[in-house]
mmCIF file of C-alpha atoms and ligand atoms in Angstrom:
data_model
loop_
_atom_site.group_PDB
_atom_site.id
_atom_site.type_symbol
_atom_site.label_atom_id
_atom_site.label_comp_id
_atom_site.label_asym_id
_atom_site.label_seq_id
_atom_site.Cartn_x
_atom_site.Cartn_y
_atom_site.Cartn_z
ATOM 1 C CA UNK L 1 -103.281 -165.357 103.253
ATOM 2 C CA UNK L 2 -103.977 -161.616 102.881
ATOM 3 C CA UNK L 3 -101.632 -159.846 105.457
ATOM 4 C CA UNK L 4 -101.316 -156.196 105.902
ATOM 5 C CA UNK L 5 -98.471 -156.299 103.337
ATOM 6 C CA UNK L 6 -100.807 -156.513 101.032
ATOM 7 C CA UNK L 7 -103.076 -154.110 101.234
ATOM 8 C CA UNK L 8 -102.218 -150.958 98.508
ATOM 9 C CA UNK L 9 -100.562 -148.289 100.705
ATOM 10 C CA UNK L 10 -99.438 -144.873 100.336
ATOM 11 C CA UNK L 11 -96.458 -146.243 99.784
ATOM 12 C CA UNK L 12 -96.974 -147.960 96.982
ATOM 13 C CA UNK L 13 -97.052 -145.140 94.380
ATOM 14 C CA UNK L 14 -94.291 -142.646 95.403
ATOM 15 C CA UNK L 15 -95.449 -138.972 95.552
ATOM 16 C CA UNK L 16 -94.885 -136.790 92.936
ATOM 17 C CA UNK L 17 -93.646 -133.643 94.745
ATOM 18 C CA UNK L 18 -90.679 -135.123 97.013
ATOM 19 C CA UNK L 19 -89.233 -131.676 98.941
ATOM 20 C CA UNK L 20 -86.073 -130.728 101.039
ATOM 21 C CA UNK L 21 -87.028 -128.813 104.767
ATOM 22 C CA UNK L 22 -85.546 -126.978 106.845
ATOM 23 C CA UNK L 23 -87.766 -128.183 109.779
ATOM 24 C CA UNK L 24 -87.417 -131.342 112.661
ATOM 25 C CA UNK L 25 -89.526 -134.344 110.637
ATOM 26 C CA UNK L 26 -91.849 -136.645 112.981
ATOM 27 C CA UNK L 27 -95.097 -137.984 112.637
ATOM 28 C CA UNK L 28 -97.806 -135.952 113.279
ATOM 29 C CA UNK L 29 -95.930 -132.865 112.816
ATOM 30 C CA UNK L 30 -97.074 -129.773 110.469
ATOM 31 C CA UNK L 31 -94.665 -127.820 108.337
ATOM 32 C CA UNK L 32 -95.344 -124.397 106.504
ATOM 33 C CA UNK L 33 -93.451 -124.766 103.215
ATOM 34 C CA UNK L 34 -91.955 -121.759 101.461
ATOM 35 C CA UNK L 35 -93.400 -119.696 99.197
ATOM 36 C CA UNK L 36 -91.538 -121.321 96.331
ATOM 37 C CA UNK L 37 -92.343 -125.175 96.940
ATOM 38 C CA UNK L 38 -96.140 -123.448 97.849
ATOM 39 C CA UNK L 39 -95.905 -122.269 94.116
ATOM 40 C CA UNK L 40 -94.337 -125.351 92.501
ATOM 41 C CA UNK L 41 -96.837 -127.564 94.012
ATOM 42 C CA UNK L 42 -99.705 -125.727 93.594
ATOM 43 C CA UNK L 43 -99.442 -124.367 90.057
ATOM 44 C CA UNK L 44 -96.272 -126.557 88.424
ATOM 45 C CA UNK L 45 -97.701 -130.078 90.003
ATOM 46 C CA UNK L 46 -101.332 -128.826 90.133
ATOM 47 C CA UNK L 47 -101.586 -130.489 93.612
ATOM 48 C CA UNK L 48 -104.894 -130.260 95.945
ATOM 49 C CA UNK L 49 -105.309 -130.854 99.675
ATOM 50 C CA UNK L 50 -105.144 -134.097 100.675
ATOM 51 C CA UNK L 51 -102.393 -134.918 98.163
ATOM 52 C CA UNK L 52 -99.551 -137.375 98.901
ATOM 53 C CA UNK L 53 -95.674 -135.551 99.086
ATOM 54 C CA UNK L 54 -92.322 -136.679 100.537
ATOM 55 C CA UNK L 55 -90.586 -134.970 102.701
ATOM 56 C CA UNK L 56 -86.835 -135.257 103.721
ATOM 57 C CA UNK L 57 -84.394 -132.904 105.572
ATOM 58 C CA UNK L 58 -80.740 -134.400 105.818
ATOM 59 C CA UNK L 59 -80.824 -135.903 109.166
ATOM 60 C CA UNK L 60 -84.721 -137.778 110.053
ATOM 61 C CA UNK L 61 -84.960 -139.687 107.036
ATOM 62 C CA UNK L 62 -88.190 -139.508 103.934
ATOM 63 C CA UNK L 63 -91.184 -138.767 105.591
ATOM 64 C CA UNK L 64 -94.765 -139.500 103.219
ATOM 65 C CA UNK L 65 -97.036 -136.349 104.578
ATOM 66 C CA UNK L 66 -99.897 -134.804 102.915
ATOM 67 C CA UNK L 67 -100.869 -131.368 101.807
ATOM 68 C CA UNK L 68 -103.205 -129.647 104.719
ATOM 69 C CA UNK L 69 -103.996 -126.816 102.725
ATOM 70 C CA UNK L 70 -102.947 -123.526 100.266
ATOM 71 C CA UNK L 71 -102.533 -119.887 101.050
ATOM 72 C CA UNK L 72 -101.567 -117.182 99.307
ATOM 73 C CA UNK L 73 -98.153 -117.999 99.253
ATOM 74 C CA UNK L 74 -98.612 -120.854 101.232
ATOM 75 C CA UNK L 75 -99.087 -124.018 102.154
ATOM 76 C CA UNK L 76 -99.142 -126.721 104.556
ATOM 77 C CA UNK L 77 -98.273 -130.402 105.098
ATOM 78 C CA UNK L 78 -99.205 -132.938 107.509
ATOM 79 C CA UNK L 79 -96.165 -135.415 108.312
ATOM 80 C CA UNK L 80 -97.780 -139.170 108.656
ATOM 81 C CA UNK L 81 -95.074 -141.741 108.911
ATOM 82 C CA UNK L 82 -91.547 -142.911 107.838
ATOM 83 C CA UNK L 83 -90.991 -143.894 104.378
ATOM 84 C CA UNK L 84 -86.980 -144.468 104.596
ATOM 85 C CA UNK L 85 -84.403 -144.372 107.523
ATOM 86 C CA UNK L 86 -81.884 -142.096 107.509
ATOM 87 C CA UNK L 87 -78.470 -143.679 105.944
ATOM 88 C CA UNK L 88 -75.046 -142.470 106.674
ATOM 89 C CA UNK L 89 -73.659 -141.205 102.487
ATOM 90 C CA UNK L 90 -70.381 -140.793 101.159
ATOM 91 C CA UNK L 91 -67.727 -138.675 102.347
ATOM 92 C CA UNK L 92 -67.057 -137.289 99.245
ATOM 93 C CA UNK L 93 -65.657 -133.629 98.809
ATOM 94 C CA UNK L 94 -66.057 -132.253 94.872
ATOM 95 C CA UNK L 95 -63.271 -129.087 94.903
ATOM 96 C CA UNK L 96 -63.879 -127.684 91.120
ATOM 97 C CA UNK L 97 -62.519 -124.447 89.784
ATOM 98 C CA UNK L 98 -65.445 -122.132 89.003
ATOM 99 C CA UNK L 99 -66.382 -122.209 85.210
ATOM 100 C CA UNK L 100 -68.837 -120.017 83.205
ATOM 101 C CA UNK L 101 -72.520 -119.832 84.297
ATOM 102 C CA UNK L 102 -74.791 -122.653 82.554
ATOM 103 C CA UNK L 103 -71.952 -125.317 82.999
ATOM 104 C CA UNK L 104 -71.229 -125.038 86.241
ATOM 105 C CA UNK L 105 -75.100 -124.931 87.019
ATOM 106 C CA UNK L 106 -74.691 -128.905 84.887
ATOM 107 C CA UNK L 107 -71.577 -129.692 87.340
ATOM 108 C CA UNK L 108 -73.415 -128.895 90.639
ATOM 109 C CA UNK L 109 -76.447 -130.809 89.187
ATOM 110 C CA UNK L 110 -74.804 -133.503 88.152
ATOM 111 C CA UNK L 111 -72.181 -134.086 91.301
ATOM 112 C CA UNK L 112 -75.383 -133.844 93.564
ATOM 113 C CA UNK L 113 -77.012 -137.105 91.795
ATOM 114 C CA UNK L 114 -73.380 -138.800 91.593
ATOM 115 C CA UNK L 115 -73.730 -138.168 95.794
ATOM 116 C CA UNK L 116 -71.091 -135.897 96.694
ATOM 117 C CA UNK L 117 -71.857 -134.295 100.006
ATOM 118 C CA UNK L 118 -69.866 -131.215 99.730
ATOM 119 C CA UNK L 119 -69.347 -128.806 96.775
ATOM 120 C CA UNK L 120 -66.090 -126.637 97.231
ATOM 121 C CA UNK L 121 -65.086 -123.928 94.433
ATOM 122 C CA UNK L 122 -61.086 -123.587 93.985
ATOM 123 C CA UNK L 123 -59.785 -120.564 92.624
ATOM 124 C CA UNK L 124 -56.355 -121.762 91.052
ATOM 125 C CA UNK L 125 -53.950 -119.733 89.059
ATOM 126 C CA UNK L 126 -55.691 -120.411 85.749
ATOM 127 C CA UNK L 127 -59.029 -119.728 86.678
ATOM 128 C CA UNK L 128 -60.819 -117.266 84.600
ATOM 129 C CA UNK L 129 -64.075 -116.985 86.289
ATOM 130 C CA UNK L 130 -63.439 -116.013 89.979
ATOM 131 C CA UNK L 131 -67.137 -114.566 91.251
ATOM 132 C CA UNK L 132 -69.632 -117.888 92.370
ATOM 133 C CA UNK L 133 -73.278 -117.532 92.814
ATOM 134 C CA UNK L 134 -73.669 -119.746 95.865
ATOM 135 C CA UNK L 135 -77.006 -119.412 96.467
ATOM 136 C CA UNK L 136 -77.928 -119.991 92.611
ATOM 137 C CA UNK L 137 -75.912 -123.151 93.214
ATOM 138 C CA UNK L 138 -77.532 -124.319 96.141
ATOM 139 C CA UNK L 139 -80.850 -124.066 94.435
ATOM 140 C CA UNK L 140 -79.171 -125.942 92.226
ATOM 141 C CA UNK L 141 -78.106 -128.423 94.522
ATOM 142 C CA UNK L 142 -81.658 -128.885 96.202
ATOM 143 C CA UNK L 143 -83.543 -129.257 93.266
ATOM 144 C CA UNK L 144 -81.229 -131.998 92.121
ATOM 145 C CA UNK L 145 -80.949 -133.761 95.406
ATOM 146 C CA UNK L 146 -84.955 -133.644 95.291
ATOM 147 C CA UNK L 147 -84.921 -135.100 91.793
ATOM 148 C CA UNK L 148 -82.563 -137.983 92.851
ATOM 149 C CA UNK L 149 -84.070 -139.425 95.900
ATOM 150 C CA UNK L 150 -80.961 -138.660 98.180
ATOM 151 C CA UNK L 151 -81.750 -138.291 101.924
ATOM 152 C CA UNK L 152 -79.540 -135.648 101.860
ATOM 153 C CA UNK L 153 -78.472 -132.204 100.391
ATOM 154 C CA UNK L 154 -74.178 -131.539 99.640
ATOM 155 C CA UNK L 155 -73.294 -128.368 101.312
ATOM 156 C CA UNK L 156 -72.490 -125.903 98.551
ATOM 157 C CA UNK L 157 -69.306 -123.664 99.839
ATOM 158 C CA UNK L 158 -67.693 -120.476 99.079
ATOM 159 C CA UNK L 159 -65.075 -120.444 96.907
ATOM 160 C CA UNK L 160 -61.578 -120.306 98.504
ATOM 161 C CA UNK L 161 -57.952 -120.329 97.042
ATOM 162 C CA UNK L 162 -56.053 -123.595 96.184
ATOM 163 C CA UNK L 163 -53.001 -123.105 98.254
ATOM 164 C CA UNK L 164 -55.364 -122.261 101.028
ATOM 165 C CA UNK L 165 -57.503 -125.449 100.849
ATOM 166 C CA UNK L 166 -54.532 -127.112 100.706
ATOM 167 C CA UNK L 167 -53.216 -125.593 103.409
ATOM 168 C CA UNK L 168 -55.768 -126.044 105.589
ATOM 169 C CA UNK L 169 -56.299 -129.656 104.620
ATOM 170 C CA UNK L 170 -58.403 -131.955 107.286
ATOM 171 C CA UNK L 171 -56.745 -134.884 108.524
ATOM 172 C CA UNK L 172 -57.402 -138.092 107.172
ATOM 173 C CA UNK L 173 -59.383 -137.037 103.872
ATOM 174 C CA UNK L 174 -57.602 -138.474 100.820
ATOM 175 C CA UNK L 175 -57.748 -136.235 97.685
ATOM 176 C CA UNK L 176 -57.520 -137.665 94.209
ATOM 177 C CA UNK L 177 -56.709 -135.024 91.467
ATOM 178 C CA UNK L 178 -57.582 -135.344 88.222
ATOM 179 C CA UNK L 179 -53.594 -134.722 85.954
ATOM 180 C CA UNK L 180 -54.504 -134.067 82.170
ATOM 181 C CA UNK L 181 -50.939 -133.826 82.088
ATOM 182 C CA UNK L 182 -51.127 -137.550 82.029
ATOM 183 C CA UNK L 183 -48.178 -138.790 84.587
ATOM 184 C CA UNK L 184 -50.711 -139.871 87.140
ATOM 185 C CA UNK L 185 -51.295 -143.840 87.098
ATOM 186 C CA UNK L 186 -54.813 -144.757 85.519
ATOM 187 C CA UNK L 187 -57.965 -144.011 87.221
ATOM 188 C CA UNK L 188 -59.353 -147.168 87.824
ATOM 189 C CA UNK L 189 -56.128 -148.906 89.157
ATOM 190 C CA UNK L 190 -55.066 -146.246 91.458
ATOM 191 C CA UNK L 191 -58.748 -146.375 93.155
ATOM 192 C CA UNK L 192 -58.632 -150.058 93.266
ATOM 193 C CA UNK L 193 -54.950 -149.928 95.364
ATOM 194 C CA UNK L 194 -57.226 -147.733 98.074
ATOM 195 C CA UNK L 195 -60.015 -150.022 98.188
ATOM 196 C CA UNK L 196 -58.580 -152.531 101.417
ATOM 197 C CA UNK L 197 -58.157 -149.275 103.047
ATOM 198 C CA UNK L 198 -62.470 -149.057 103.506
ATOM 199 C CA UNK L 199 -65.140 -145.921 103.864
ATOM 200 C CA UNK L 200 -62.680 -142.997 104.301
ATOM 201 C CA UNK L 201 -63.135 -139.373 103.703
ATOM 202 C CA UNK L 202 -62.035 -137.982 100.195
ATOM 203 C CA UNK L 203 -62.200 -135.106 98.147
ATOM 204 C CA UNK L 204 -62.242 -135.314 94.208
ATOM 205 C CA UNK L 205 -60.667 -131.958 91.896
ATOM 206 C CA UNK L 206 -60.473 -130.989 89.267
ATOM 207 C CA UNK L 207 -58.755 -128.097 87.634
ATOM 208 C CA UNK L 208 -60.094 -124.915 85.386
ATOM 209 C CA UNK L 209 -60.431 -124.946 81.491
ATOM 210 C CA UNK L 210 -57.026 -123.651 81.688
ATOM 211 C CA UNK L 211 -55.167 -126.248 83.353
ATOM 212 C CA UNK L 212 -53.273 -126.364 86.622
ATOM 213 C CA UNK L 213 -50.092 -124.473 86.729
ATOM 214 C CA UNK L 214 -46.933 -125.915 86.366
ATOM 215 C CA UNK L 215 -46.384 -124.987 90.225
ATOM 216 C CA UNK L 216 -49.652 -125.992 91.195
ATOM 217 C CA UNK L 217 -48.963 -129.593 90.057
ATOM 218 C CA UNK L 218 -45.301 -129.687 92.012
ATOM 219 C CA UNK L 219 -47.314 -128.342 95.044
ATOM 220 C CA UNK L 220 -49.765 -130.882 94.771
ATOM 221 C CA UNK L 221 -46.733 -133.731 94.035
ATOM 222 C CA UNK L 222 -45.262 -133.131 97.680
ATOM 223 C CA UNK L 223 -48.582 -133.232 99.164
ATOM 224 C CA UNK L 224 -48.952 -136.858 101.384
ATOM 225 C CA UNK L 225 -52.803 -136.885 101.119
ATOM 226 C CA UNK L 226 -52.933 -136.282 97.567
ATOM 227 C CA UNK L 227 -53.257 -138.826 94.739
ATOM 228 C CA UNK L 228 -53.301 -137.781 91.338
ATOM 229 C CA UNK L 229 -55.233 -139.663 88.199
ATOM 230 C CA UNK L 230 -55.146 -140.164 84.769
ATOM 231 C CA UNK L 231 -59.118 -140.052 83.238
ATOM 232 C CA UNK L 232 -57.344 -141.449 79.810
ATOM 233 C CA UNK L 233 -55.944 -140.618 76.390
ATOM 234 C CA UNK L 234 -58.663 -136.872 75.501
ATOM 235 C CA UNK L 235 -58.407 -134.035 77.369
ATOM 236 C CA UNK L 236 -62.174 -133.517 78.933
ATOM 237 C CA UNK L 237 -63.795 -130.514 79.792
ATOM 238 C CA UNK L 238 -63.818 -129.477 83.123
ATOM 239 C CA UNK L 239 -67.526 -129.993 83.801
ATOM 240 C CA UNK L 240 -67.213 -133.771 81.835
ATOM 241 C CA UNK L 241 -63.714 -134.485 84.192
ATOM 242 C CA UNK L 242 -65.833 -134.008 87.002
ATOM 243 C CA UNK L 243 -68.383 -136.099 86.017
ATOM 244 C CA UNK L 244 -66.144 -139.154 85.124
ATOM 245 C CA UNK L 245 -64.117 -138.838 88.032
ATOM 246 C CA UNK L 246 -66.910 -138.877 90.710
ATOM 247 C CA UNK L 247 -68.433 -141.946 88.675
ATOM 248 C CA UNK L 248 -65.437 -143.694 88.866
ATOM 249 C CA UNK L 249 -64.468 -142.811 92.834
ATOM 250 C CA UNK L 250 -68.665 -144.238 93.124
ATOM 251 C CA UNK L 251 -68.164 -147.262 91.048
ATOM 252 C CA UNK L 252 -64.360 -148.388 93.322
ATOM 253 C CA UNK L 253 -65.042 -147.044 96.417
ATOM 254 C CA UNK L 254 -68.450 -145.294 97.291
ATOM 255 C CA UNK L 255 -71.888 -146.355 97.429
ATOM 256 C CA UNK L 256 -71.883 -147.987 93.987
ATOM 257 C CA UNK L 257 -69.710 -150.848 94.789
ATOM 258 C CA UNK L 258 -72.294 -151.739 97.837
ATOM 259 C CA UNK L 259 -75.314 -153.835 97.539
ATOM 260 C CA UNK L 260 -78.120 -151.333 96.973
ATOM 261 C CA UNK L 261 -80.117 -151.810 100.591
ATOM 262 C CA UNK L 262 -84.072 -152.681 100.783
ATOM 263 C CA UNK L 263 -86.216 -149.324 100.294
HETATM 264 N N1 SAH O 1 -56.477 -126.556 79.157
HETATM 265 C C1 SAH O 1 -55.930 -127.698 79.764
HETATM 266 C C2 SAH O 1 -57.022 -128.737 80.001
HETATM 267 C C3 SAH O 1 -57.865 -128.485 81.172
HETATM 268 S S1 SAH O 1 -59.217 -129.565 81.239
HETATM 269 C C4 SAH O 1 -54.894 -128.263 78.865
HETATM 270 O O1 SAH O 1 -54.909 -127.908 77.713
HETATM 271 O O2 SAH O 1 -54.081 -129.063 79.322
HETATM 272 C C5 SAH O 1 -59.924 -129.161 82.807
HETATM 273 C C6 SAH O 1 -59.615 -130.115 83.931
HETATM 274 O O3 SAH O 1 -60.231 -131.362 83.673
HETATM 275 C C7 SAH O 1 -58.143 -130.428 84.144
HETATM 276 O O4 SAH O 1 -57.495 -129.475 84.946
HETATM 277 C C8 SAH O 1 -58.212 -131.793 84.818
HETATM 278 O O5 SAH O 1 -58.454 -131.663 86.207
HETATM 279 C C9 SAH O 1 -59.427 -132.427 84.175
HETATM 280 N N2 SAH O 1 -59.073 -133.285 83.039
HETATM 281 C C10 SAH O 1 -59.449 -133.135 81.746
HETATM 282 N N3 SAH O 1 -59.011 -134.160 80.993
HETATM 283 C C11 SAH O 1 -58.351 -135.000 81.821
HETATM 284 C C12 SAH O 1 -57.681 -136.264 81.652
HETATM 285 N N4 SAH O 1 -57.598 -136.850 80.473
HETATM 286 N N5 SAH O 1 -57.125 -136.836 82.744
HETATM 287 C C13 SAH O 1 -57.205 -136.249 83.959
HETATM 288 N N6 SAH O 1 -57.825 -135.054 84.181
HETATM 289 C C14 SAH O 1 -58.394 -134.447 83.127
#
């Protein structure tokens, strides 16, 4: 029997260009891009009117939509139908002290495909780099969250001091810090004992290329919210903590240890 399912749709080959907007997505709606995507589709992608993209904003879902037409400068899509729902994400804070330009550009990247939805510098007594580009970032952010196929894009932050973060902590978000000092229990364990506890807010940190400070770590000790980790035996770069620790907080409690849901 040949049912609509199996005709060859749209669907079927995934645009190439797949682009975060600003605007309300709904079918027959028609969104000016920016100059930039204009430019990336037209002369990166070497798209032509009438060519598929997908479109998503952070709240109505992927939307398939083709390109109405170029400007200079410009262009214009046509939004046809749904292509996924909307799906709540993880509530999963990354607080990183800033580090030098190129690998925190890799951090931001890389957090954003690991599916943390907010990115929150730290300025801690050791840091050495103190000034963060936040809209570099957040292009940073986009481009990655494009790349990936989330349905959302994390909120990159200004940075803010430790004590004050801490301070100002929200209720009922866990944070796990990552200890290269080594007296936290094991990674893996210590997010396995939170696991009967369900989908709860937390926030992951970790600490400059200097360390935290002896006080920081006592601060952080009397702290009821806080956990702190052990990511094993070699002392990791900031940028590579980050990296492991998010993957692990994925694989115990966050999306990872879910059956991945029907497209
Ligand atoms: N200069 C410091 C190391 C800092 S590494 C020292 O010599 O002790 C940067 C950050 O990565 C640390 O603050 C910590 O948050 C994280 N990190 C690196 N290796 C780690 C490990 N083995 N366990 C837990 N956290 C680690």
């Amino acid at each position: 029997m040949t049912g609509a399912r199996d005709i060859p749709s749209f669907d079927a080959a995934p645009p190439r260009a797949r682009l975060f907007v600003g605007a309300a997505l709904g079918a027959g709606g028609s969104i000016g891009l920016s100059p930039g995507q204009a430019q990336y589709l037209r002369h990166v992608l070497r798209l032509k009117a009438g060519d598929p993209v997908a479109l998503f904003n952070g709240t109505d879902g992927e939307w398939a939509a083709t390109i109405a037409g170029f400007g200079k400068g410009w262009a214009s899509v046509d939004v046809l139908r749904l292509r996924r729902r909307q799906v709540v994400e993880p509530d999963l804070w990354l607080l990183f002290a800033p580090i030098e330009h190129g690998r925190i550009d890799y951090l931001v990247q890389k957090a954003t495909e690991l599916g943390v939805s907010v990115l929150q510098p730290v300025i801690t007594a050791h840091s050495r780099v103190h000034r963060v580009d936040v809209e570099r970032l957040s292009a940073n952010a986009v481009e990655a969250a494009q790349q990936t196929g989330r349905l959302t894009v994390p909120e990159m932050r200004a940075a803010v001091p430790l004590q004050k973060i801490l301070a100002d902590w929200p209720a009922g978000r866990r944070l796990m810090f990552c200890d290269e000092s080594g007296s936290g229990p094991p990674v893996a364990a210590a997010l396995s004992a939170e696991a009967p506890s369900g989908r709860l807010p937390w926030a992951v940190m970790v600490g400059p290329e200097g360390g935290f400070a002896a006080s920081e770590l006592d601060a952080l000790a009397k702290l009821p919210f806080v956990m702190a980790v052990s990511l094993g035996p070699r002392l990791l770069r900031a940028d590579t903590a980050a990296v492991a620790a998010l993957a692990c907080w994925q694989a115990v409690l966050g999306d990872w240890a879910e059956a991945t849901p029907d497209p």
